[in-house]
Short mmCIF file of C-alpha atoms in Angstrom, two decimals:
data_model
loop_
_atom_site.label_atom_id
_atom_site.label_comp_id
_atom_site.label_asym_id
_atom_site.label_seq_id
_atom_site.Cartn_x
_atom_site.Cartn_y
_atom_site.Cartn_z
CA GLU A 1 -0.90 -16.31 1.23
CA ILE A 2 0.83 -14.80 4.25
CA VAL A 3 -1.58 -13.32 6.78
CA MET A 4 -0.41 -10.26 8.71
CA THR A 5 -1.98 -9.58 12.10
CA GLN A 6 -1.52 -6.29 13.93
CA SER A 7 -2.11 -5.52 17.57
CA PRO A 8 -3.60 -3.75 19.31
CA GLY A 9 -6.42 -2.53 17.10
CA THR A 10 -6.39 0.84 18.82
CA LEU A 11 -3.75 2.46 20.99
CA SER A 12 -4.82 5.42 23.14
CA LEU A 13 -1.86 7.51 24.21
CA SER A 14 -0.95 11.07 25.10
CA PRO A 15 1.52 13.29 23.23
CA GLY A 16 5.03 12.61 24.42
CA GLU A 17 4.32 8.99 25.28
CA ARG A 18 5.97 6.00 23.66
CA ALA A 19 3.93 3.92 21.20
CA THR A 20 4.66 0.26 20.54
CA LEU A 21 2.80 -1.39 17.66
CA SER A 22 3.04 -5.09 16.88
CA CYS A 23 2.78 -7.03 13.65
CA ARG A 24 2.81 -10.81 13.33
CA ALA A 25 3.17 -12.85 10.13
CA SER A 26 1.58 -16.27 9.66
CA GLN A 27 4.94 -17.54 8.44
CA SER A 28 8.42 -16.14 8.28
CA VAL A 29 8.88 -13.06 6.10
CA ASN A 30 12.56 -12.73 7.06
CA SER A 31 13.22 -8.97 7.23
CA ASN A 32 10.94 -8.18 4.30
CA LEU A 33 8.51 -5.96 6.13
CA ALA A 34 7.41 -2.36 5.65
CA TRP A 35 5.34 0.06 7.70
CA TYR A 36 3.00 2.75 6.38
CA GLN A 37 1.20 5.62 8.08
CA GLN A 38 -2.22 6.80 6.93
CA LYS A 39 -4.10 9.88 8.06
CA PRO A 40 -7.82 10.40 7.40
CA GLY A 41 -8.57 11.23 3.79
CA GLN A 42 -4.96 10.74 2.72
CA ALA A 43 -3.00 8.06 0.93
CA PRO A 44 -0.65 5.88 2.96
CA ARG A 45 2.90 7.13 3.45
CA LEU A 46 5.94 4.88 3.61
CA LEU A 47 7.69 4.98 6.99
CA ILE A 48 10.00 1.98 7.14
CA TYR A 49 11.13 -0.87 4.90
CA GLY A 50 13.47 -3.78 5.44
CA THR A 51 12.08 -3.98 8.99
CA SER A 52 14.18 -1.09 10.26
CA THR A 53 15.26 1.29 7.46
CA ARG A 54 13.52 4.63 7.67
CA ALA A 55 12.29 6.08 4.40
CA THR A 56 13.53 9.45 3.23
CA GLY A 57 12.38 12.26 5.50
CA ILE A 58 11.01 10.05 8.26
CA PRO A 59 11.96 11.35 11.73
CA ALA A 60 14.26 9.33 13.96
CA ARG A 61 11.50 8.90 16.56
CA PHE A 62 10.13 6.14 14.30
CA SER A 63 11.99 2.85 14.56
CA GLY A 64 11.32 -0.69 13.50
CA SER A 65 12.58 -4.01 14.76
CA GLY A 66 12.00 -7.74 14.54
CA SER A 67 12.54 -10.60 12.14
CA GLY A 68 10.84 -13.78 11.00
CA THR A 69 7.28 -13.51 12.22
CA GLU A 70 7.33 -10.83 14.93
CA PHE A 71 7.82 -7.14 14.23
CA THR A 72 7.49 -3.89 16.14
CA LEU A 73 7.09 -0.27 15.16
CA THR A 74 8.06 2.12 17.95
CA ILE A 75 7.36 5.83 18.09
CA SER A 76 9.60 7.08 20.87
CA SER A 77 7.70 10.25 21.76
CA LEU A 78 4.35 10.85 20.10
CA GLN A 79 3.88 14.16 18.34
CA SER A 80 0.46 15.53 17.40
CA GLU A 81 1.05 14.65 13.75
CA ASP A 82 1.70 10.98 14.59
CA PHE A 83 -1.91 10.18 15.50
CA ALA A 84 -2.95 8.06 12.56
CA VAL A 85 -3.43 4.48 11.40
CA TYR A 86 -0.37 2.33 10.85
CA TYR A 87 -0.13 -0.70 8.55
CA CYS A 88 2.53 -3.36 8.25
CA GLN A 89 3.06 -5.08 4.90
CA GLN A 90 5.11 -8.10 3.86
CA TYR A 91 6.90 -8.48 0.55
CA ASN A 92 8.74 -11.74 1.23
CA ASN A 93 6.25 -14.03 -0.53
CA TRP A 94 4.32 -12.33 -3.29
CA PRO A 95 2.02 -12.12 -5.06
CA PRO A 96 0.08 -11.17 -3.17
CA TYR A 97 1.62 -8.42 -1.13
CA THR A 98 -0.32 -8.50 2.12
CA PHE A 99 -1.06 -5.87 4.72
CA GLY A 100 -2.08 -6.07 8.35
CA GLN A 101 -5.49 -4.75 9.29
CA GLY A 102 -3.99 -1.63 10.87
CA THR A 103 -3.44 -0.11 14.30
CA LYS A 104 -5.05 3.21 15.07
CA VAL A 105 -3.03 5.48 17.36
CA GLU A 106 -5.45 7.94 18.93
CA ILE A 107 -5.14 10.76 21.41
CA LYS A 108 -6.02 9.73 24.95
CA GLN B 1 6.64 17.58 -9.28
CA VAL B 2 6.91 13.86 -8.63
CA GLN B 3 3.38 12.52 -8.39
CA LEU B 4 0.79 9.95 -9.33
CA VAL B 5 -2.82 10.96 -9.91
CA GLU B 6 -5.69 8.54 -10.30
CA SER B 7 -8.89 9.25 -12.19
CA GLY B 8 -11.92 7.45 -13.57
CA GLY B 9 -13.72 6.53 -10.38
CA GLY B 10 -17.44 6.97 -9.90
CA LEU B 11 -20.76 5.27 -9.32
CA VAL B 12 -21.45 2.11 -11.32
CA LYS B 13 -24.14 -0.56 -11.12
CA PRO B 14 -23.33 -4.15 -10.18
CA GLY B 15 -22.13 -6.00 -13.24
CA GLY B 16 -20.91 -2.80 -14.83
CA SER B 17 -17.45 -1.70 -15.94
CA LEU B 18 -15.10 1.14 -15.19
CA ARG B 19 -11.62 2.08 -16.33
CA LEU B 20 -9.27 3.75 -13.90
CA SER B 21 -6.21 5.73 -14.96
CA CYS B 22 -3.05 6.56 -13.06
CA ALA B 23 -1.02 9.41 -14.53
CA ALA B 24 2.59 9.86 -13.52
CA SER B 25 4.75 12.96 -13.68
CA GLY B 26 8.11 14.18 -12.49
CA PHE B 27 10.00 10.91 -12.91
CA THR B 28 10.97 8.39 -15.58
CA PHE B 29 7.78 6.38 -15.55
CA SER B 30 9.06 3.55 -17.75
CA ASP B 31 11.68 2.66 -15.13
CA TYR B 32 9.13 1.71 -12.52
CA TYR B 33 6.79 -1.10 -11.58
CA ILE B 34 3.30 0.07 -10.61
CA ASN B 35 0.69 -1.47 -8.32
CA TRP B 36 -2.99 -0.90 -7.65
CA ILE B 37 -4.07 -1.09 -4.03
CA ARG B 38 -7.57 -0.50 -2.77
CA GLN B 39 -9.25 0.37 0.51
CA ALA B 40 -12.89 -0.34 1.21
CA PRO B 41 -14.68 2.28 3.34
CA GLY B 42 -13.40 2.08 6.91
CA LYS B 43 -11.25 -0.95 6.11
CA GLY B 44 -7.59 -1.75 5.56
CA LEU B 45 -5.39 -1.90 2.48
CA GLU B 46 -5.72 -4.64 -0.12
CA TRP B 47 -3.18 -5.12 -2.90
CA ILE B 48 -4.94 -6.02 -6.15
CA SER B 49 -2.58 -5.79 -9.12
CA TYR B 50 1.01 -5.29 -10.31
CA ILE B 51 2.59 -4.49 -13.65
CA SER B 52 6.29 -4.61 -14.36
CA ARG B 53 8.37 -2.41 -16.62
CA SER B 54 7.55 -3.22 -20.23
CA SER B 55 4.49 -5.16 -18.98
CA ASN B 56 6.51 -8.38 -18.87
CA MET B 57 4.99 -9.49 -15.59
CA ILE B 58 1.43 -8.92 -14.44
CA TYR B 59 -0.18 -10.23 -11.28
CA TYR B 60 -3.62 -10.02 -9.71
CA ALA B 61 -5.18 -10.77 -6.37
CA ASP B 62 -7.54 -13.72 -6.43
CA SER B 63 -10.40 -11.37 -5.55
CA VAL B 64 -10.14 -9.60 -8.93
CA LYS B 65 -8.52 -12.20 -11.20
CA GLY B 66 -10.49 -12.70 -14.38
CA ARG B 67 -12.44 -9.45 -13.90
CA PHE B 68 -9.76 -6.75 -13.76
CA THR B 69 -7.03 -6.04 -16.31
CA ILE B 70 -3.97 -3.88 -15.70
CA SER B 71 -2.05 -2.23 -18.54
CA ARG B 72 0.38 0.60 -19.09
CA ASP B 73 1.26 3.09 -21.80
CA ASP B 74 4.74 4.43 -21.19
CA ALA B 75 4.33 7.00 -23.98
CA LYS B 76 1.50 8.53 -21.94
CA ASN B 77 3.14 7.91 -18.54
CA SER B 78 0.03 6.07 -17.46
CA VAL B 79 -1.22 2.83 -15.98
CA TYR B 80 -4.80 1.66 -16.37
CA LEU B 81 -7.10 -0.71 -14.51
CA GLN B 82 -10.01 -2.03 -16.52
CA MET B 83 -12.62 -3.30 -14.08
CA ASN B 84 -15.42 -5.53 -15.39
CA SER B 85 -18.23 -7.45 -13.71
CA LEU B 86 -18.09 -5.11 -10.76
CA ARG B 87 -19.56 -6.19 -7.44
CA ALA B 88 -20.64 -4.31 -4.34
CA GLU B 89 -17.52 -5.57 -2.57
CA ASP B 90 -15.34 -3.75 -5.12
CA THR B 91 -16.48 -0.45 -3.59
CA ALA B 92 -13.29 1.21 -2.41
CA VAL B 93 -10.79 3.98 -2.87
CA TYR B 94 -8.32 2.79 -5.48
CA TYR B 95 -4.71 3.90 -5.18
CA CYS B 96 -1.88 3.46 -7.63
CA ALA B 97 1.52 3.13 -6.01
CA ARG B 98 5.05 3.20 -7.38
CA GLU B 99 7.24 0.29 -6.42
CA GLU B 100 10.84 1.00 -5.51
CA TYR B 101 13.78 -1.24 -4.65
CA ASP B 102 16.69 -0.98 -2.25
CA MET B 103 18.93 -4.04 -2.47
CA LEU B 104 16.42 -6.87 -1.97
CA HIS B 105 13.79 -4.71 -0.34
CA ILE B 106 10.61 -3.62 -2.05
CA TYR B 107 8.40 -0.76 -0.97
CA PHE B 108 5.69 1.57 -2.22
CA ASP B 109 7.33 4.96 -2.04
CA LEU B 110 4.89 7.10 -4.00
CA TRP B 111 1.10 6.91 -3.87
CA GLY B 112 -1.61 8.81 -5.65
CA PRO B 113 -4.44 10.47 -3.70
CA GLY B 114 -6.86 7.74 -4.78
CA THR B 115 -10.11 7.59 -6.70
CA LEU B 116 -13.38 6.34 -5.23
CA VAL B 117 -15.29 3.57 -6.95
CA THR B 118 -18.82 2.91 -5.70
CA VAL B 119 -20.70 -0.14 -6.94
CA SER B 120 -24.38 0.18 -6.13
CA SER B 121 -27.76 -0.12 -7.80
#
């Protein structure tokens, strides 16, 4: 099973700042990585798949990069609606699909 | 309206059983693979089961293998998760999620709002 590790656990930033979230895989997942956003009391929402392809309707301020074992989700300028928990997920070797433990982006 | 809606959650005693349903609408349900993913209170996401179109392929996480059974009824646009021998650690919000493909990439593009299962005496 591939273990996904996200860092940091919590990111405290102000609106307008840049957010950089990291995700590391225990072995290569090639480019087979997705990112999801989850707000309290809501289901996760797909942001990015294939490491860098934004899902339908996702704003351009969200971008993804990386390959192999190291991945990054960048939010170029945080908006109030972006404060949430973000999960990475690999689909290179499955089952099982595996998720990181999440990074919470909170208002500083 | 394109949506998935889970139902069937509730409070159950350890060792008990529960059957969750996931009802789809607004899209051709039989064309899609469906997954169940759960989230324990205050914790992250855990994939637990997958069912292909026509139920040809079914997979489970080790944590539920032998206790949970996934099935689908395309005539009713529904997927089910039969959960037996429930344990306290099965307490979670259970989501069903539609699996979509783009070239070789797989992603969960549609999620239901979830249903809460609480296992407690």
